[in-house]
Coordinates of C-alpha atoms in Angstrom, one line a residue:
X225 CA -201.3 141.3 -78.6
X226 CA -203.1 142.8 -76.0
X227 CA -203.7 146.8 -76.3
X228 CA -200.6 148.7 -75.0
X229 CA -201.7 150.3 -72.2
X230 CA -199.2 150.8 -69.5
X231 CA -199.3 152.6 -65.9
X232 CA -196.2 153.2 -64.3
X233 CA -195.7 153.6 -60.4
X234 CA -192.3 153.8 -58.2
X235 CA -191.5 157.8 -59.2
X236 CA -193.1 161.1 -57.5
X237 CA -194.7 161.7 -61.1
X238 CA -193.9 164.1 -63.9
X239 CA -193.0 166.5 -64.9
X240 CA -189.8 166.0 -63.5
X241 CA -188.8 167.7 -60.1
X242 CA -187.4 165.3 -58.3
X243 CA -184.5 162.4 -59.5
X244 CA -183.8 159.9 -61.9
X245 CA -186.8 157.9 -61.4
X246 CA -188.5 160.5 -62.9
X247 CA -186.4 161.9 -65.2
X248 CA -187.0 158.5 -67.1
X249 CA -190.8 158.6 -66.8
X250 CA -191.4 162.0 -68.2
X251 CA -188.4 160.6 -71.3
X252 CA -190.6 157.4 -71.6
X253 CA -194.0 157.7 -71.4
X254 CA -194.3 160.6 -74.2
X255 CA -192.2 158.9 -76.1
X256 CA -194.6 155.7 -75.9
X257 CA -197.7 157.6 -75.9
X258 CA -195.9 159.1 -79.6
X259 CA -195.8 155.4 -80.3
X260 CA -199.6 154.5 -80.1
X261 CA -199.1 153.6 -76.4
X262 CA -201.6 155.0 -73.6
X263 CA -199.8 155.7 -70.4
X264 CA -200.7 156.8 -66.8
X265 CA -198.3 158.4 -64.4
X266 CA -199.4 158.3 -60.8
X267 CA -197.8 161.9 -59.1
X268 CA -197.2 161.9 -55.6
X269 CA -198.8 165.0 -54.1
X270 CA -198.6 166.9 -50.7
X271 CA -201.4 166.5 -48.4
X272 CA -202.6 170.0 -48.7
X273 CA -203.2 169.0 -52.3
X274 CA -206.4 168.2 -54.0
X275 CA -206.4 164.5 -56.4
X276 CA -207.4 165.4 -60.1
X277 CA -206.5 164.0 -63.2
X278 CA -205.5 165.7 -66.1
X279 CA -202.7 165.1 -69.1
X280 CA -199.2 166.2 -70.1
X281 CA -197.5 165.6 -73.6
X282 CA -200.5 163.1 -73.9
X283 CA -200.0 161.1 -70.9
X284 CA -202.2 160.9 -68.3
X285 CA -201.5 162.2 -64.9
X286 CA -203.1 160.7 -61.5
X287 CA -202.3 163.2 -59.1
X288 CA -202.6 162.0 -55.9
X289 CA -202.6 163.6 -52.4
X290 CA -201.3 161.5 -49.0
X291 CA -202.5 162.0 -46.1
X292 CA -199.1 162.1 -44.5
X293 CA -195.6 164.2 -45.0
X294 CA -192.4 161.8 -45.4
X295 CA -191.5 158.1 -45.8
X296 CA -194.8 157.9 -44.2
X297 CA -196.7 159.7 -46.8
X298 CA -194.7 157.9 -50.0
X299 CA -195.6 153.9 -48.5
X300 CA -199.3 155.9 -48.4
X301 CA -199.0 156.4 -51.7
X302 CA -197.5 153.2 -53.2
X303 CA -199.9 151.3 -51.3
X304 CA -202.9 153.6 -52.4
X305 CA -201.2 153.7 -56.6
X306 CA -200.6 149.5 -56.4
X307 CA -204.3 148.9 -55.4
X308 CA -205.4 151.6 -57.9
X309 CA -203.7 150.4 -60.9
X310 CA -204.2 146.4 -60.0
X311 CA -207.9 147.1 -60.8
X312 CA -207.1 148.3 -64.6
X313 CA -206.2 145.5 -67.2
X314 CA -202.9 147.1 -68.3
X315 CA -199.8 146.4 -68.1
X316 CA -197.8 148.0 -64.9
X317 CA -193.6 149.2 -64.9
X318 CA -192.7 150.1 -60.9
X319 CA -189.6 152.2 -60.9
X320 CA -188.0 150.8 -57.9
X321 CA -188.6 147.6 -55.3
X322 CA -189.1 149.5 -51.7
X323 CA -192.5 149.0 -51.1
X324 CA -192.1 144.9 -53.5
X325 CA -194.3 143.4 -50.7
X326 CA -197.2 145.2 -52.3
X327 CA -196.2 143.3 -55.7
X328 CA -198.0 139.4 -55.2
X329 CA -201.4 141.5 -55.1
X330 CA -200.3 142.1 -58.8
X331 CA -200.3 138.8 -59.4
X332 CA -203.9 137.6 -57.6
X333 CA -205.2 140.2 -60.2
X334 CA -203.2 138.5 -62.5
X335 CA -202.0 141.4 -64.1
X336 CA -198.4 142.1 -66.1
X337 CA -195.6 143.7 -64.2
X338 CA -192.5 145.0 -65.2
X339 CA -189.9 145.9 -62.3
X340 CA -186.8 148.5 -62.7
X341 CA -184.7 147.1 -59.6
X342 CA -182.6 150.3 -59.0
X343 CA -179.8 150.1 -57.2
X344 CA -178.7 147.7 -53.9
X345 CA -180.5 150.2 -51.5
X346 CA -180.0 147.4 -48.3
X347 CA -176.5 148.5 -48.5
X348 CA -176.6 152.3 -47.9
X349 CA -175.4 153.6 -44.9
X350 CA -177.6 156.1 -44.1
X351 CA -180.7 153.6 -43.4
X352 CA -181.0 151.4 -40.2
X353 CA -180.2 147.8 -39.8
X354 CA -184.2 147.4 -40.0
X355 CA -184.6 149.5 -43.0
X356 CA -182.1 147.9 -44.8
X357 CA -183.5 144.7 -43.8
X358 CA -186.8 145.7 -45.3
X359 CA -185.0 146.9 -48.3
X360 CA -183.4 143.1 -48.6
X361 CA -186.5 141.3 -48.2
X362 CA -188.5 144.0 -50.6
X363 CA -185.5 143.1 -53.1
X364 CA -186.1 138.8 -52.9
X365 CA -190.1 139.7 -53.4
X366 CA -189.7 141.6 -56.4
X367 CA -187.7 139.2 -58.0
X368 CA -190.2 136.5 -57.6
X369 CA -193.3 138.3 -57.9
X370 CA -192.8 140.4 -61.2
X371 CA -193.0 139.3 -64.8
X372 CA -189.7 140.9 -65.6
X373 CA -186.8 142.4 -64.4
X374 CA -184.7 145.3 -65.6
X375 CA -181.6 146.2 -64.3
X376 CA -179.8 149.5 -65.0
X377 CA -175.9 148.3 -64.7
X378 CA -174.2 145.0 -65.6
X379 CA -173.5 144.2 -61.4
X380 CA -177.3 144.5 -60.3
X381 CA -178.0 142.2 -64.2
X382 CA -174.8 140.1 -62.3
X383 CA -176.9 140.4 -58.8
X384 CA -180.1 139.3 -60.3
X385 CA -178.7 136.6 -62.0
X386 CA -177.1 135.0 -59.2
X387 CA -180.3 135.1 -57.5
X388 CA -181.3 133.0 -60.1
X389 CA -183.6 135.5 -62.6
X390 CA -180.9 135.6 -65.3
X391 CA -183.5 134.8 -68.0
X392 CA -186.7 137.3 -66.5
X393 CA -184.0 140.1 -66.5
X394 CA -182.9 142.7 -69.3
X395 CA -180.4 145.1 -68.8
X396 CA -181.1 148.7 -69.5
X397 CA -179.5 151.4 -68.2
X398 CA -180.5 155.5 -68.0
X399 CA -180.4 157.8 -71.0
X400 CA -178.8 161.0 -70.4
X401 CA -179.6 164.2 -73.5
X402 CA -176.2 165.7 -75.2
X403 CA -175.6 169.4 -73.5
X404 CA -173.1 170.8 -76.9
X405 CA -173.3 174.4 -75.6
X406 CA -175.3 175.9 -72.7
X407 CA -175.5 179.6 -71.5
X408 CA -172.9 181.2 -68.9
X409 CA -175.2 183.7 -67.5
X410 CA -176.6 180.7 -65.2
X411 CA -173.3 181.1 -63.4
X412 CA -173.3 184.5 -62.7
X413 CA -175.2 184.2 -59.7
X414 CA -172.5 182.4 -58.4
X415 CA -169.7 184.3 -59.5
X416 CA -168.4 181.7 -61.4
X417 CA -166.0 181.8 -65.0
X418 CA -166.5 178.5 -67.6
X419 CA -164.1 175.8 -66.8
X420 CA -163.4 178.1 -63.8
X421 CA -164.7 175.7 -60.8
X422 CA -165.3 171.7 -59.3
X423 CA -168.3 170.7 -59.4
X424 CA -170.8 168.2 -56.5
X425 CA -174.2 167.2 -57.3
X426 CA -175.7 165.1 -54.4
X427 CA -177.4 164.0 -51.7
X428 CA -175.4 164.8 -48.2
X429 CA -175.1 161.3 -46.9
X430 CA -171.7 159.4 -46.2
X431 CA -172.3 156.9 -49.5
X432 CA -171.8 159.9 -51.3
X433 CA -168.3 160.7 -50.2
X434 CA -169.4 164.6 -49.7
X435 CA -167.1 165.3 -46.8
X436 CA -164.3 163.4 -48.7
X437 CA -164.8 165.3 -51.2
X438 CA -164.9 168.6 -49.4
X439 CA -161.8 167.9 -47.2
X440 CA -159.3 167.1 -50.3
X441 CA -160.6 170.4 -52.1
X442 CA -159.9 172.1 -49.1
X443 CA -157.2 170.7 -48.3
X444 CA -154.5 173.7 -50.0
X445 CA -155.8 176.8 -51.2
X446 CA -156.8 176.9 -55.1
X447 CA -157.5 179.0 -57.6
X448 CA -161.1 177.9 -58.3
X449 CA -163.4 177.0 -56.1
X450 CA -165.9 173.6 -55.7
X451 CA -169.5 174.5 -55.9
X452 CA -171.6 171.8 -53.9
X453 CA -175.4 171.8 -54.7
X454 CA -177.5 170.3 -52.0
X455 CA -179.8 170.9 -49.4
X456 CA -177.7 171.3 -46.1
X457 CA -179.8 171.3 -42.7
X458 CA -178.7 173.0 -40.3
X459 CA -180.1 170.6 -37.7
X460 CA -178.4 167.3 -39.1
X461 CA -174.9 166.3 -37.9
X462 CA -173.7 165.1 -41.8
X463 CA -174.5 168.3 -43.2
X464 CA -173.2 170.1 -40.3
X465 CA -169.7 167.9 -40.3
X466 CA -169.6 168.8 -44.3
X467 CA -169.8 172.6 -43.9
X468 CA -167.2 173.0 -41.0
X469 CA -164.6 171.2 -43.2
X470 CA -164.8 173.1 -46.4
X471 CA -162.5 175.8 -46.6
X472 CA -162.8 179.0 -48.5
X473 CA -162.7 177.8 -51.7
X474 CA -165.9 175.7 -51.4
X475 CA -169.0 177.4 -51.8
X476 CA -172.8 175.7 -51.2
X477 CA -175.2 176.8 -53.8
X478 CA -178.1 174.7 -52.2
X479 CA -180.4 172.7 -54.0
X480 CA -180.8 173.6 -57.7
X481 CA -184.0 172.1 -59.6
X482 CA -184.0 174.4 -62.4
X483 CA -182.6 171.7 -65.8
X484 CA -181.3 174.5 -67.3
X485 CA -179.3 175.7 -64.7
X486 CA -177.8 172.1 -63.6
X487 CA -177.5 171.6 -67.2
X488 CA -174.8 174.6 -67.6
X489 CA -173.0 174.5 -64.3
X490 CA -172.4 170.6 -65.7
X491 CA -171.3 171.8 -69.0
X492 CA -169.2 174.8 -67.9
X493 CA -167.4 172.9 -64.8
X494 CA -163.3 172.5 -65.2
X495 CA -164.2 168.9 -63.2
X496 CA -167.3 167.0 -62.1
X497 CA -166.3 164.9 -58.9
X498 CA -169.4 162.1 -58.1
X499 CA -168.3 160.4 -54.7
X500 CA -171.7 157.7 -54.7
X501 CA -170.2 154.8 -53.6
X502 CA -173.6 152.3 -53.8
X503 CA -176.2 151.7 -56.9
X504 CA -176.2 151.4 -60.0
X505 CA -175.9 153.6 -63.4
X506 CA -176.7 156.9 -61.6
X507 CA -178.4 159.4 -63.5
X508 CA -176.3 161.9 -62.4
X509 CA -173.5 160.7 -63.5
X510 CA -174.8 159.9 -66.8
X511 CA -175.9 163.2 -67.2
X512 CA -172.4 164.8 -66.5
X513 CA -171.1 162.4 -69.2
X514 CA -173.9 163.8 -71.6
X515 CA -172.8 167.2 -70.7
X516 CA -169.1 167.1 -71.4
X517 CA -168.2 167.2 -67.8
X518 CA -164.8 165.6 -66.9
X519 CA -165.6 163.2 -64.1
X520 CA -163.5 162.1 -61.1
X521 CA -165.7 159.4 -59.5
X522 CA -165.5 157.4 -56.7
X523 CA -163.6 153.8 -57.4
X524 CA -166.4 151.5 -57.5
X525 CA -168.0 148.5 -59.7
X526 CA -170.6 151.3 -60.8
X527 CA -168.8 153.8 -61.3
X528 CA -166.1 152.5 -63.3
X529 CA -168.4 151.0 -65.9
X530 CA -170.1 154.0 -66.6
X531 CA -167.8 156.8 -66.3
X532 CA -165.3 154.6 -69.0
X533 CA -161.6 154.0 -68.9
X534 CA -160.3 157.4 -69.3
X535 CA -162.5 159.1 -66.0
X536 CA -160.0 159.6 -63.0
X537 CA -160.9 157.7 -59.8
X538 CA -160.4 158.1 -56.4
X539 CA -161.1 155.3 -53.0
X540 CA -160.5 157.9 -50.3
X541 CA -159.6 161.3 -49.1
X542 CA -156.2 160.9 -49.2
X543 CA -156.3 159.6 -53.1
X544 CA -159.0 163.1 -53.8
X545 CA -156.4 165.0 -52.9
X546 CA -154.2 163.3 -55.0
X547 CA -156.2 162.7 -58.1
X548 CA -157.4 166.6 -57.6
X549 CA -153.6 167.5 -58.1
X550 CA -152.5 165.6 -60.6
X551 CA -155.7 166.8 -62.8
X552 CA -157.1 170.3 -62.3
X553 CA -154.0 172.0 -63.6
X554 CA -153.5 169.9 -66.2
X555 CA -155.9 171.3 -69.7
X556 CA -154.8 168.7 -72.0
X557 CA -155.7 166.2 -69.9
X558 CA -159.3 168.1 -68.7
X559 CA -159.6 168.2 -72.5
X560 CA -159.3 164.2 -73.0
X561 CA -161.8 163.5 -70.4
X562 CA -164.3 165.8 -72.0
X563 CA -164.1 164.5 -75.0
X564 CA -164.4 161.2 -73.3
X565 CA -167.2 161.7 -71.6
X566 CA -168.9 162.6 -74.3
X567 CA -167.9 159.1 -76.4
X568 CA -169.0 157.5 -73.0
X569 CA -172.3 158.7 -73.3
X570 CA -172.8 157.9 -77.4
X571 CA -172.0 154.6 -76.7
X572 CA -173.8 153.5 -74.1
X573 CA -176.9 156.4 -72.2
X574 CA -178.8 158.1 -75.3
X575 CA -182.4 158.3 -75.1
X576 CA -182.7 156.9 -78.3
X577 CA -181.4 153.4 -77.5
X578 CA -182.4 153.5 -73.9
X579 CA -186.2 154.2 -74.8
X580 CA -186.8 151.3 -78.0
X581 CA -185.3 148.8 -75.1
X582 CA -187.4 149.8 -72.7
X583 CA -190.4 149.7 -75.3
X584 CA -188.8 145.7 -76.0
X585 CA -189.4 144.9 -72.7
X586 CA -192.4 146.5 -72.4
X587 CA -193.6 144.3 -75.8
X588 CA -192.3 141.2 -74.3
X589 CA -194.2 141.0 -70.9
X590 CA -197.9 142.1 -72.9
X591 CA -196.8 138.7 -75.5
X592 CA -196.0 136.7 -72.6

């Protein structure tokens, strides 16, 4: 067996302050590096930043400045990260295809690749017909050019293997911790009583259903209001459109990094209402399920499998408003899903099966 050293590329770096892609580097690679493993995490820094290297939980940290702010700046830095870690015999996991035509330079170094192949970004709305064509393309050279495949929901595994890579893919979705109890003075700021308001976490762009969303709340007057968190521009239409249709009840709390603080307003919300309509297992989501939340997702492939049978669903405004009737009064039922949620999440988006089958994979491409 060669030595189990891994560097892993496609995330802004850890510790985490940005999404899921890096939520599961900073859960992984301490938990590998507990495990004998040595791991390197490239970070993505600003360009007023200065490179340096240092460690965190015993992984090593490549921080590395770009030249430019934006898109611009992150292809700097996965073009700058591939070459780097191409000239270092170990094994390499990219979180994420975008920047896939970089991947063949892997393989003229001959050197091990894992790929996590997110979600079916060539489909989002918010990108042009050329991005999305670079996003298709990227997705077909990742496939072919990596050692392995992992998938984080059973319709990209379903994907994959229709593009023929059934037997170079593993499935393995996100991990998500258990949130039993969490503090209520997180809430005060926002004025807000446990089990006493709706609940949006994400990105303001159409896939995510945000102004669906913010229309059915507002839609009659209620007794508890929907908190959206989110970083609203006042300069782009979307965000604009999304603010003049919420009524009174719907209050924007902007964007929140802090865990704890998303951990309680998850834990503490009557109902968590995700509207992503493309992807795969979001973490999100998955996180709301760890948290006790009870979820009213969009009706999608994605969605369905991992909220679980007893989430509540909704394909449009007009069924939000619906759904939102028929379950925000009713405590029994609020009471079923959390308790649902919470076997949703045992079953299927624990850390401690999502990390060993990561390691598997892992194992598998040093043997091969």
């Amino acid at each position: 067996m060669r030595a189990r050293r891994l560097r892993i590329l496609g995330s802004r770096g850890i510790p985490n302050r940005h999404g899921g892609f890096e939520a599961c580097a900073q859960q992984l690679a301490p938990w590998l590096v507990a495990r004998g493993w040595e791991v390197t995490v490239y970070c993505q820094e600003p360009p007023h930043a200065v490179a340096s290297r240092d460690t965190w939980r015993g992984v090593a940290l490549e921080h590395v400045p770009t030249p430019y702010a934006g898109s611009l700046g992150s292809l700097w830095f996965d073009a700058w990260t591939t070459r780097h870690a191409a000239r270092h015999d170990d094994l390499i996991l990219t979180l994420g295809f975008n920047t896939a035509v970089l991947f063949p330079w892997y393989a003229l170094r001959r050197r091990r690749h894992v790929v996590n192949m997110d979600g079916v970004e060539w489909r989002r709305g918010k990108w042009s017909r050329a991005v999305r064509g670079w996003f298709w393309i990227n997705s077909w050279v990742a496939g072919y050019a990596a050692d392995h495949l992992i998938a984080d929901h059973p319709a990209i595994a379903s994907l994959l293997a229709d593009r023929g890579w059934q037997t170079r893919t593993t499935m393995v979705p996100y991990g998500a911790d258990r949130v039993i109890d969490a503090a209520t003075a997180p809430l005060e700021a926002w004025h807000l009583a446990p089990r006493g308001y709706g609940l949006v976490i994400a990105r303001p762009e159409p896939e995510n259903s945000v102004l669906e969303i913010v229309r059915a709340w507002s839609a009659v007057p209620r007794p508890w209001p929907l908190v959206v968190l989110g970083a609203y521009e006042p300069s782009h239409p979307y965000h604009v459109a999304v603010r003049a249709a919420a009524g009174p009840d719907v209050r924007f709390a902007g964007a929140v990094y802090d865990p704890a603080v998303v951990q309680a307003l998850r834990h503490h919300a009557r109902l968590y209402i995700h509207g992503h309509t493309v992807g795969g297992t979001n973490p999100s989501l998955v996180e709301a399920l760890g948290a006790g939340s009870p979820v009213l997702a969009h009706d999608n492939v994605f969605n369905r499998w991992v909220a679980g049978p007893e989430a509540r669903f909704f394909a449009d405004e007009a069924t939000c408003v619906r759904a939102l009737a028929d379950v925000l009064g009713d405590e029994a039922a609020l009471d079923r899903m959390r308790t649902a949620s919470y076997a949703r999440q045992a079953d299927a988006f624990t850390w401690e099966t999502v990390l060993p089958a990561y390691e598997a994979v892992l194992l598998a491409a040093l043997d091969a």
